[in-house]
Amino acid sequence: MTQTAPTTTAGPRAPRQAGRVHRAWFAAAVAFVTIIGAAAFASLPGLLIEPLHEEFDWSRGTIGFAVSVNLALYGLTAPFAAALMDRFGIRKVVALALTVIAGGSAATVWMTASWQLVLFWGVLVGLGSGSMALAFAATVTNRWFTARRGLVTGILTAAGASGQLIFLPLLSWLVEHHGWRPAAITVALAALAVVPFVWMLLRDHPADVGLAPYGGTYEPKPAPVQGAARRAVTVLFKAAKTGPFWLLAGTFAICGASTNGLVRTHFVPAAHDHGMPVTAAAGLLAVIGVFDVVGTIASGWFTDRFDARRLLAVYYALRGISLLCLPMLLAPSVQPPLIFFIVFYGLDWVATVPPTIALCREQYGEDSAIVFGWVLASHQVGAAVVAFLGGMARDAFGSYDLVWYASGGLCATAALMAMVIRRVRAVSPATAAAL
């Protein structure tokens, strides 16, 4: 049953009893819709490689570089965005981020040179998307939930996959029948459409509406944290002195390399190399999104009950096996073995997020959202490297096979790294008092 705040506790509003449905679930719902809307822009890069190559004669490496800038900034912005949310509030940061995304995506319609693709899609959309990264989901979860954090993390992580499911078929149809510009405008409009929901419905803290977090006790809203950028850097230096940070960052870098950097960016052109229509390949990516929703929510449920280290090891090992098999499965048409890969890989797509956030929370406590922001930065740096190198490898060797095999090997390494992350042993009250 939801715990309510004691009437003697000071706060910006008088504490009150929660209704039958705790307001935290409404905050999670708004965050879910927001991430779905923001996922539209993440669905587009893999669809743009061939149209931009044909229209502007830019190499795949050049286009991959713009995508890599986007992915890198997505990650490097996240820890600062988490700190800015502590300083200015969730609503203001997320609303501004969505507006920047819309502006960057719309501006690509008028570009004529590759540096403009890097500026509009790489820099502007990268900065905006970084503020809408999984650090946003971690911040909402940490503030509004004490119980069911793993489940909520899984649901919010799955929102990105849901957005992919919704937008990929639409965007691929637009690109195929009307060109890439209407698709870019659609992304801009989707980002703008979410802004009113964020501004009117999302609240920064349970104390704003006089409630305790779900499953927790009432606490007054903390004062805004000054020096957001300084705090983000301070937390990084503090965490970087610990071994678990580097193991979490390393495994998550491989996660990004084997998902956003490789499959999300290069699966469609790789399948097209084998004669598969773009719409069919994009449809398969959307199906990955269907099973990603199932796998990520299940992963959140598992994270509440099982050792997060073991879960990560299993997830990375299974992903590595599937990627090693993929080059043998691509063909001009969709065959049953490829469908099996899509289902198998989809269940594992971002199932790594809930246990990674749980380990950050276990290791770094109140700094965990910012630490996860830096871990997410490594995820996106890994994705950026492979987005760029994947395009270069395709230009150099005429196929993506080497990239698939290398990514499979990296996933095996990540599985081993996850198993050596140390546990944080609980300290008894008597021991804590003696310290």
Tab-separated table of C-alpha atoms in Angstrom:
chain	number	residue	atom	x	y	z
A	1	MET	CA	0.000	0.000	0.000
A	2	THR	CA	1.237	3.498	-0.784
A	3	GLN	CA	2.791	5.269	2.181
A	4	THR	CA	1.668	8.849	2.756
A	5	ALA	CA	3.505	11.763	4.201
A	6	PRO	CA	3.238	12.772	7.869
A	7	THR	CA	1.372	16.027	8.331
A	8	THR	CA	4.154	17.546	10.424
A	9	THR	CA	6.757	17.426	7.656
A	10	ALA	CA	7.513	20.736	6.014
A	11	GLY	CA	7.337	21.009	2.259
A	12	PRO	CA	6.290	23.249	-0.546
A	13	ARG	CA	2.778	21.826	-0.361
A	14	ALA	CA	0.886	20.104	2.410
A	15	PRO	CA	1.441	16.350	2.272
A	16	ARG	CA	-1.667	14.480	1.300
A	17	GLN	CA	-2.841	10.933	0.862
A	18	ALA	CA	-2.315	9.352	-2.539
A	19	GLY	CA	-5.317	8.211	-4.514
A	20	ARG	CA	-6.017	4.694	-5.646
A	21	VAL	CA	-3.422	5.113	-8.408
A	22	HIS	CA	-0.255	6.781	-7.151
A	23	ARG	CA	0.765	9.933	-9.037
A	24	ALA	CA	4.160	8.311	-9.653
A	25	TRP	CA	2.559	6.100	-12.287
A	26	PHE	CA	1.294	9.194	-14.106
A	27	ALA	CA	4.825	10.634	-14.041
A	28	ALA	CA	6.089	7.353	-15.494
A	29	ALA	CA	3.354	7.449	-18.167
A	30	VAL	CA	4.296	10.976	-19.261
A	31	ALA	CA	7.975	9.974	-19.368
A	32	PHE	CA	7.011	6.915	-21.439
A	33	VAL	CA	5.127	9.032	-24.003
A	34	THR	CA	7.968	11.555	-24.073
A	35	ILE	CA	10.582	8.906	-24.808
A	36	ILE	CA	8.334	7.396	-27.498
A	37	GLY	CA	8.102	10.774	-29.224
A	38	ALA	CA	11.822	11.360	-28.937
A	39	ALA	CA	12.495	7.881	-30.357
A	40	ALA	CA	11.347	9.090	-33.765
A	41	PHE	CA	14.677	10.780	-34.454
A	42	ALA	CA	16.599	7.662	-33.420
A	43	SER	CA	14.709	5.648	-36.020
A	44	LEU	CA	15.835	7.752	-38.978
A	45	PRO	CA	19.667	7.572	-39.434
A	46	GLY	CA	19.773	4.023	-40.786
A	47	LEU	CA	17.151	4.989	-43.383
A	48	LEU	CA	19.110	8.039	-44.542
A	49	ILE	CA	22.393	6.386	-45.536
A	50	GLU	CA	21.332	5.196	-48.987
A	51	PRO	CA	19.168	8.240	-49.960
A	52	LEU	CA	21.872	10.734	-48.945
A	53	HIS	CA	24.542	8.666	-50.701
A	54	GLU	CA	22.496	8.661	-53.897
A	55	GLU	CA	21.426	12.338	-53.824
A	56	PHE	CA	24.644	14.018	-52.669
A	57	ASP	CA	27.207	11.317	-53.558
A	58	TRP	CA	28.512	11.436	-49.986
A	59	SER	CA	30.380	8.311	-48.923
A	60	ARG	CA	28.875	6.035	-46.307
A	61	GLY	CA	31.832	6.888	-44.087
A	62	THR	CA	30.952	10.596	-44.309
A	63	ILE	CA	27.312	9.950	-43.440
A	64	GLY	CA	28.399	7.536	-40.718
A	65	PHE	CA	30.577	10.287	-39.246
A	66	ALA	CA	27.557	12.576	-38.834
A	67	VAL	CA	25.683	9.745	-37.148
A	68	SER	CA	28.690	9.074	-34.908
A	69	VAL	CA	28.781	12.745	-33.809
A	70	ASN	CA	25.083	12.454	-32.971
A	71	LEU	CA	25.636	9.292	-30.955
A	72	ALA	CA	28.699	10.626	-29.135
A	73	LEU	CA	26.976	13.871	-28.127
A	74	TYR	CA	23.905	11.878	-27.107
A	75	GLY	CA	26.070	10.144	-24.547
A	76	LEU	CA	28.357	13.003	-23.496
A	77	THR	CA	25.410	15.342	-22.882
A	78	ALA	CA	23.527	12.884	-20.659
A	79	PRO	CA	25.438	13.378	-17.361
A	80	PHE	CA	25.265	17.169	-17.674
A	81	ALA	CA	21.540	16.912	-18.470
A	82	ALA	CA	20.984	14.838	-15.320
A	83	ALA	CA	22.761	17.519	-13.289
A	84	LEU	CA	20.776	20.264	-15.052
A	85	MET	CA	17.569	18.459	-14.095
A	86	ASP	CA	18.691	18.721	-10.461
A	87	ARG	CA	19.309	22.443	-10.966
A	88	PHE	CA	16.418	23.621	-13.180
A	89	GLY	CA	13.917	20.766	-13.037
A	90	ILE	CA	12.968	17.944	-15.375
A	91	ARG	CA	10.259	19.813	-17.287
A	92	LYS	CA	12.392	22.741	-18.439
A	93	VAL	CA	15.344	20.605	-19.533
A	94	VAL	CA	13.253	18.042	-21.433
A	95	ALA	CA	11.013	20.634	-23.130
A	96	LEU	CA	14.070	22.569	-24.350
A	97	ALA	CA	15.740	19.353	-25.535
A	98	LEU	CA	12.722	18.349	-27.619
A	99	THR	CA	12.625	21.813	-29.201
A	100	VAL	CA	16.313	21.585	-30.151
A	101	ILE	CA	15.718	18.141	-31.693
A	102	ALA	CA	12.842	19.511	-33.763
A	103	GLY	CA	14.931	22.439	-34.995
A	104	GLY	CA	17.909	20.283	-35.940
A	105	SER	CA	15.819	17.720	-37.795
A	106	ALA	CA	13.835	20.353	-39.697
A	107	ALA	CA	17.001	22.239	-40.706
A	108	THR	CA	18.373	19.186	-42.554
A	109	VAL	CA	15.742	19.753	-45.252
A	110	TRP	CA	17.741	22.732	-46.568
A	111	MET	CA	21.260	21.290	-46.286
A	112	THR	CA	23.528	21.147	-49.333
A	113	ALA	CA	26.892	20.106	-47.826
A	114	SER	CA	28.019	17.270	-45.587
A	115	TRP	CA	29.191	19.658	-42.831
A	116	GLN	CA	25.580	20.787	-42.488
A	117	LEU	CA	24.515	17.187	-41.876
A	118	VAL	CA	27.149	17.031	-39.124
A	119	LEU	CA	25.924	20.333	-37.631
A	120	PHE	CA	22.165	19.787	-37.853
A	121	TRP	CA	21.851	16.052	-37.295
A	122	GLY	CA	25.113	15.406	-35.495
A	123	VAL	CA	25.399	18.408	-33.159
A	124	LEU	CA	21.883	19.829	-32.645
A	125	VAL	CA	19.941	16.567	-32.621
A	126	GLY	CA	22.791	14.935	-30.660
A	127	LEU	CA	22.685	17.588	-27.922
A	128	GLY	CA	18.908	17.462	-27.711
A	129	SER	CA	18.742	13.693	-27.668
A	130	GLY	CA	21.429	13.524	-24.982
A	131	SER	CA	19.138	15.471	-22.691
A	132	MET	CA	16.393	12.953	-23.488
A	133	ALA	CA	18.645	9.977	-22.832
A	134	LEU	CA	18.179	7.154	-20.378
A	135	ALA	CA	19.523	9.430	-17.641
A	136	PHE	CA	16.084	11.082	-17.902
A	137	ALA	CA	14.425	7.738	-17.219
A	138	ALA	CA	16.812	7.106	-14.322
A	139	THR	CA	16.045	10.540	-12.820
A	140	VAL	CA	12.272	10.043	-13.027
A	141	THR	CA	12.579	6.556	-11.540
A	142	ASN	CA	14.853	7.625	-8.678
A	143	ARG	CA	12.648	10.571	-7.705
A	144	TRP	CA	9.199	9.055	-8.018
A	145	PHE	CA	9.756	5.403	-7.053
A	146	THR	CA	11.251	3.577	-4.099
A	147	ALA	CA	9.559	0.243	-4.832
A	148	ARG	CA	9.335	-1.296	-8.330
A	149	ARG	CA	12.327	0.654	-9.622
A	150	GLY	CA	13.584	-2.207	-11.776
A	151	LEU	CA	10.174	-2.707	-13.386
A	152	VAL	CA	9.692	1.015	-14.069
A	153	THR	CA	13.206	1.290	-15.501
A	154	GLY	CA	12.400	-1.583	-17.846
A	155	ILE	CA	9.128	0.044	-18.935
A	156	LEU	CA	10.750	3.427	-19.632
A	157	THR	CA	13.640	1.793	-21.454
A	158	ALA	CA	11.131	-0.109	-23.574
A	159	ALA	CA	9.549	3.215	-24.555
A	160	GLY	CA	12.397	3.818	-26.995
A	161	ALA	CA	11.688	0.499	-28.631
A	162	SER	CA	7.985	1.337	-28.755
A	163	GLY	CA	8.827	4.558	-30.555
A	164	GLN	CA	10.943	2.593	-32.998
A	165	LEU	CA	8.008	0.239	-33.575
A	166	ILE	CA	5.673	3.160	-34.258
A	167	PHE	CA	7.929	5.334	-36.402
A	168	LEU	CA	10.149	2.937	-38.384
A	169	PRO	CA	7.428	1.627	-40.725
A	170	LEU	CA	6.093	5.152	-41.271
A	171	LEU	CA	9.512	6.712	-41.854
A	172	SER	CA	10.676	3.927	-44.166
A	173	TRP	CA	7.470	4.288	-46.219
A	174	LEU	CA	8.010	8.061	-46.452
A	175	VAL	CA	11.638	7.626	-47.515
A	176	GLU	CA	10.720	4.984	-50.089
A	177	HIS	CA	7.783	6.862	-51.659
A	178	HIS	CA	8.370	10.556	-50.970
A	179	GLY	CA	12.076	10.919	-50.170
A	180	TRP	CA	13.971	11.581	-46.985
A	181	ARG	CA	12.863	15.220	-46.451
A	182	PRO	CA	9.241	14.448	-45.435
A	183	ALA	CA	10.664	11.886	-43.010
A	184	ALA	CA	12.906	14.536	-41.426
A	185	ILE	CA	9.932	16.906	-41.062
A	186	THR	CA	7.904	14.100	-39.459
A	187	VAL	CA	10.615	13.633	-36.850
A	188	ALA	CA	10.594	17.374	-36.102
A	189	LEU	CA	6.817	17.438	-35.694
A	190	ALA	CA	6.857	14.348	-33.452
A	191	ALA	CA	9.365	15.991	-31.110
A	192	LEU	CA	7.352	19.230	-30.954
A	193	ALA	CA	4.098	17.370	-30.324
A	194	VAL	CA	5.437	15.959	-27.049
A	195	VAL	CA	6.460	19.325	-25.564
A	196	PRO	CA	2.954	20.286	-24.282
A	197	PHE	CA	2.592	16.927	-22.506
A	198	VAL	CA	5.886	17.433	-20.717
A	199	TRP	CA	5.143	21.008	-19.714
A	200	MET	CA	1.582	20.470	-18.481
A	201	LEU	CA	1.659	16.975	-16.978
A	202	LEU	CA	5.167	16.171	-15.735
A	203	ARG	CA	6.198	17.291	-12.252
A	204	ASP	CA	9.785	17.458	-11.040
A	205	HIS	CA	9.342	15.833	-7.623
A	206	PRO	CA	6.637	14.022	-5.581
A	207	ALA	CA	6.739	16.847	-3.016
A	208	ASP	CA	5.459	19.198	-5.746
A	209	VAL	CA	2.080	17.484	-5.352
A	210	GLY	CA	2.447	16.687	-1.641
A	211	LEU	CA	3.181	12.979	-2.017
A	212	ALA	CA	5.781	10.456	-0.999
A	213	PRO	CA	7.540	8.438	-3.708
A	214	TYR	CA	5.778	5.213	-4.596
A	215	GLY	CA	6.634	2.718	-1.867
A	216	GLY	CA	8.579	5.306	0.153
A	217	THR	CA	8.128	7.993	2.784
A	218	TYR	CA	7.583	11.694	2.268
A	219	GLU	CA	10.601	13.947	1.916
A	220	PRO	CA	10.580	17.688	1.180
A	221	LYS	CA	11.731	18.681	-2.259
A	222	PRO	CA	15.482	19.332	-2.123
A	223	ALA	CA	16.807	22.758	-2.978
A	224	PRO	CA	18.107	23.216	-6.549
A	225	VAL	CA	21.665	21.963	-6.872
A	226	GLN	CA	24.027	24.746	-7.894
A	227	GLY	CA	26.917	24.235	-10.301
A	228	ALA	CA	25.369	21.504	-12.445
A	229	ALA	CA	28.342	21.154	-14.784
A	230	ARG	CA	30.820	21.148	-11.906
A	231	ARG	CA	28.826	18.501	-10.089
A	232	ALA	CA	28.699	16.266	-13.178
A	233	VAL	CA	32.483	16.476	-13.557
A	234	THR	CA	33.081	16.004	-9.812
A	235	VAL	CA	30.925	12.877	-9.769
A	236	LEU	CA	32.836	11.558	-12.798
A	237	PHE	CA	36.235	11.990	-11.131
A	238	LYS	CA	34.953	10.400	-7.938
A	239	ALA	CA	33.448	7.409	-9.746
A	240	ALA	CA	36.473	7.030	-12.040
A	241	LYS	CA	38.570	6.117	-8.988
A	242	THR	CA	36.553	2.925	-8.570
A	243	GLY	CA	36.883	-0.289	-10.549
A	244	PRO	CA	33.150	-0.958	-11.040
A	245	PHE	CA	32.747	2.301	-12.946
A	246	TRP	CA	35.211	1.226	-15.628
A	247	LEU	CA	33.661	-2.226	-15.897
A	248	LEU	CA	30.165	-0.753	-16.217
A	249	ALA	CA	31.391	1.826	-18.730
A	250	GLY	CA	33.245	-0.827	-20.732
A	251	THR	CA	30.328	-3.237	-20.922
A	252	PHE	CA	27.928	-0.460	-21.817
A	253	ALA	CA	30.278	0.819	-24.538
A	254	ILE	CA	30.069	-2.632	-26.101
A	255	CYS	CA	26.293	-2.549	-25.653
A	256	GLY	CA	26.126	0.685	-27.652
A	257	ALA	CA	28.512	-0.613	-30.288
A	258	SER	CA	26.409	-3.732	-30.869
A	259	THR	CA	23.003	-1.979	-30.900
A	260	ASN	CA	22.755	1.717	-31.831
A	261	GLY	CA	26.094	1.849	-33.586
A	262	LEU	CA	25.771	-1.365	-35.564
A	263	VAL	CA	22.247	-2.720	-35.936
A	264	ARG	CA	20.221	0.503	-35.712
A	265	THR	CA	22.582	2.350	-38.077
A	266	HIS	CA	23.741	-0.349	-40.506
A	267	PHE	CA	21.197	-3.194	-40.493
A	268	VAL	CA	18.973	-1.625	-43.178
A	269	PRO	CA	21.815	-0.856	-45.647
A	270	ALA	CA	23.399	-4.263	-44.904
A	271	ALA	CA	20.155	-6.068	-45.680
A	272	HIS	CA	19.738	-3.896	-48.782
A	273	ASP	CA	23.209	-5.034	-49.915
A	274	HIS	CA	21.777	-8.551	-50.032
A	275	GLY	CA	18.861	-7.443	-52.212
A	276	MET	CA	16.253	-6.904	-49.484
A	277	PRO	CA	13.912	-3.913	-50.021
A	278	VAL	CA	14.438	-1.016	-47.613
A	279	THR	CA	10.848	-1.195	-46.374
A	280	ALA	CA	11.230	-4.906	-45.555
A	281	ALA	CA	14.492	-4.326	-43.669
A	282	ALA	CA	12.978	-1.389	-41.763
A	283	GLY	CA	10.008	-3.585	-40.926
A	284	LEU	CA	12.369	-6.130	-39.384
A	285	LEU	CA	13.927	-3.390	-37.249
A	286	ALA	CA	10.417	-2.468	-36.104
A	287	VAL	CA	9.794	-6.103	-35.151
A	288	ILE	CA	12.985	-5.953	-33.078
A	289	GLY	CA	11.250	-3.084	-31.284
A	290	VAL	CA	8.228	-5.284	-30.520
A	291	PHE	CA	10.300	-7.936	-28.802
A	292	ASP	CA	12.548	-5.332	-27.214
A	293	VAL	CA	9.525	-4.047	-25.285
A	294	VAL	CA	8.870	-7.545	-23.965
A	295	GLY	CA	12.536	-8.273	-23.227
A	296	THR	CA	13.262	-4.977	-21.487
A	297	ILE	CA	10.200	-5.041	-19.228
A	298	ALA	CA	11.008	-8.666	-18.375
A	299	SER	CA	14.595	-7.624	-17.663
A	300	GLY	CA	13.336	-4.979	-15.223
A	301	TRP	CA	11.261	-7.635	-13.472
A	302	PHE	CA	14.276	-9.973	-13.344
A	303	THR	CA	16.484	-7.154	-12.011
A	304	ASP	CA	14.197	-6.759	-8.981
A	305	ARG	CA	14.755	-10.453	-8.197
A	306	PHE	CA	18.119	-11.701	-9.485
A	307	ASP	CA	21.793	-10.731	-9.441
A	308	ALA	CA	22.259	-7.948	-11.988
A	309	ARG	CA	25.808	-9.136	-12.789
A	310	ARG	CA	24.634	-12.565	-13.871
A	311	LEU	CA	21.841	-11.062	-15.928
A	312	LEU	CA	24.306	-8.833	-17.804
A	313	ALA	CA	26.642	-11.755	-18.489
A	314	VAL	CA	23.801	-13.832	-19.950
A	315	TYR	CA	22.466	-10.935	-22.051
A	316	TYR	CA	25.843	-10.099	-23.608
A	317	ALA	CA	26.717	-13.741	-24.286
A	318	LEU	CA	23.419	-14.365	-26.093
A	319	ARG	CA	23.749	-11.153	-28.095
A	320	GLY	CA	27.258	-12.112	-29.215
A	321	ILE	CA	26.081	-15.507	-30.445
A	322	SER	CA	23.249	-13.954	-32.454
A	323	LEU	CA	25.526	-11.378	-34.149
A	324	LEU	CA	28.042	-14.052	-35.158
A	325	CYS	CA	25.236	-15.877	-36.965
A	326	LEU	CA	23.696	-12.868	-38.734
A	327	PRO	CA	25.935	-12.736	-41.872
A	328	MET	CA	24.733	-16.220	-42.804
A	329	LEU	CA	21.069	-15.215	-42.477
A	330	LEU	CA	20.786	-12.104	-44.676
A	331	ALA	CA	19.116	-12.755	-48.048
A	332	PRO	CA	16.961	-10.974	-50.665
A	333	SER	CA	13.795	-12.106	-48.890
A	334	VAL	CA	12.846	-12.674	-45.253
A	335	GLN	CA	13.437	-16.315	-44.342
A	336	PRO	CA	12.492	-18.130	-41.071
A	337	PRO	CA	16.093	-18.201	-39.710
A	338	LEU	CA	16.287	-14.402	-40.041
A	339	ILE	CA	12.946	-14.035	-38.256
A	340	PHE	CA	14.341	-16.180	-35.433
A	341	PHE	CA	17.341	-13.832	-35.218
A	342	ILE	CA	15.048	-10.789	-35.086
A	343	VAL	CA	13.032	-12.280	-32.202
A	344	PHE	CA	16.093	-13.529	-30.328
A	345	TYR	CA	18.080	-10.319	-30.777
A	346	GLY	CA	15.045	-8.138	-30.070
A	347	LEU	CA	14.491	-9.691	-26.654
A	348	ASP	CA	18.085	-8.741	-25.803
A	349	TRP	CA	18.275	-5.290	-27.494
A	350	VAL	CA	18.349	-3.046	-24.418
A	351	ALA	CA	17.646	-5.623	-21.743
A	352	THR	CA	21.046	-4.583	-20.363
A	353	VAL	CA	19.730	-1.197	-19.174
A	354	PRO	CA	17.756	-2.160	-16.022
A	355	PRO	CA	20.599	-4.223	-14.475
A	356	THR	CA	23.156	-1.549	-15.427
A	357	ILE	CA	21.098	1.178	-13.726
A	358	ALA	CA	20.587	-1.112	-10.724
A	359	LEU	CA	24.348	-1.635	-10.410
A	360	CYS	CA	24.958	2.131	-10.647
A	361	ARG	CA	22.388	2.672	-7.897
A	362	GLU	CA	23.952	-0.070	-5.763
A	363	GLN	CA	27.480	1.242	-6.219
A	364	TYR	CA	26.973	5.037	-6.181
A	365	GLY	CA	23.770	5.815	-4.265
A	366	GLU	CA	22.460	9.363	-4.641
A	367	ASP	CA	24.945	10.090	-7.429
A	368	SER	CA	23.750	7.094	-9.419
A	369	ALA	CA	21.733	9.044	-12.038
A	370	ILE	CA	24.751	11.176	-12.944
A	371	VAL	CA	27.098	8.167	-12.835
A	372	PHE	CA	24.716	6.343	-15.142
A	373	GLY	CA	24.805	9.401	-17.388
A	374	TRP	CA	28.575	8.935	-17.738
A	375	VAL	CA	28.160	5.184	-18.237
A	376	LEU	CA	25.610	6.027	-20.929
A	377	ALA	CA	28.199	8.366	-22.462
A	378	SER	CA	30.479	5.365	-22.910
A	379	HIS	CA	27.533	3.497	-24.480
A	380	GLN	CA	27.159	6.224	-27.070
A	381	VAL	CA	30.896	6.606	-27.682
A	382	GLY	CA	30.983	2.885	-28.438
A	383	ALA	CA	27.983	3.343	-30.727
A	384	ALA	CA	29.624	6.337	-32.436
A	385	VAL	CA	32.851	4.454	-33.120
A	386	VAL	CA	31.042	1.525	-34.740
A	387	ALA	CA	28.630	3.776	-36.671
A	388	PHE	CA	31.673	5.423	-38.260
A	389	LEU	CA	33.874	2.330	-38.630
A	390	GLY	CA	30.947	0.284	-39.942
A	391	GLY	CA	30.489	2.733	-42.815
A	392	MET	CA	34.245	2.788	-43.447
A	393	ALA	CA	34.377	-1.023	-43.463
A	394	ARG	CA	31.525	-1.176	-45.968
A	395	ASP	CA	33.334	1.306	-48.234
A	396	ALA	CA	36.626	-0.610	-47.920
A	397	PHE	CA	35.500	-4.257	-48.073
A	398	GLY	CA	32.159	-4.076	-49.851
A	399	SER	CA	30.272	-5.801	-47.018
A	400	TYR	CA	29.542	-5.596	-43.303
A	401	ASP	CA	30.580	-9.166	-42.437
A	402	LEU	CA	33.768	-8.228	-40.587
A	403	VAL	CA	31.833	-5.752	-38.416
A	404	TRP	CA	29.249	-8.358	-37.415
A	405	TYR	CA	31.957	-10.843	-36.386
A	406	ALA	CA	33.956	-8.240	-34.444
A	407	SER	CA	30.863	-7.133	-32.545
A	408	GLY	CA	30.080	-10.727	-31.596
A	409	GLY	CA	33.559	-11.064	-30.111
A	410	LEU	CA	33.179	-7.811	-28.188
A	411	CYS	CA	29.923	-9.053	-26.648
A	412	ALA	CA	31.731	-12.143	-25.329
A	413	THR	CA	34.261	-9.805	-23.685
A	414	ALA	CA	31.440	-7.795	-22.107
A	415	ALA	CA	29.943	-10.959	-20.616
A	416	LEU	CA	33.239	-11.699	-18.851
A	417	MET	CA	33.581	-8.099	-17.637
A	418	ALA	CA	30.097	-8.145	-16.098
A	419	MET	CA	30.913	-11.161	-13.963
A	420	VAL	CA	33.878	-9.476	-12.233
A	421	ILE	CA	31.999	-6.369	-11.032
A	422	ARG	CA	32.307	-6.492	-7.260
A	423	ARG	CA	29.320	-6.614	-4.940
A	424	VAL	CA	28.550	-3.881	-2.444
A	425	ARG	CA	28.069	-5.629	0.855
A	426	ALA	CA	25.364	-4.290	3.118
A	427	VAL	CA	26.653	-2.640	6.281
A	428	SER	CA	24.854	-3.499	9.517
A	429	PRO	CA	23.607	-0.627	11.739
A	430	ALA	CA	26.105	-1.572	14.457
A	431	THR	CA	28.985	-1.470	12.008
A	432	ALA	CA	27.809	1.811	10.534
A	433	ALA	CA	27.631	3.347	14.014
A	434	ALA	CA	31.202	2.274	14.723
A	435	LEU	CA	32.530	3.917	11.537
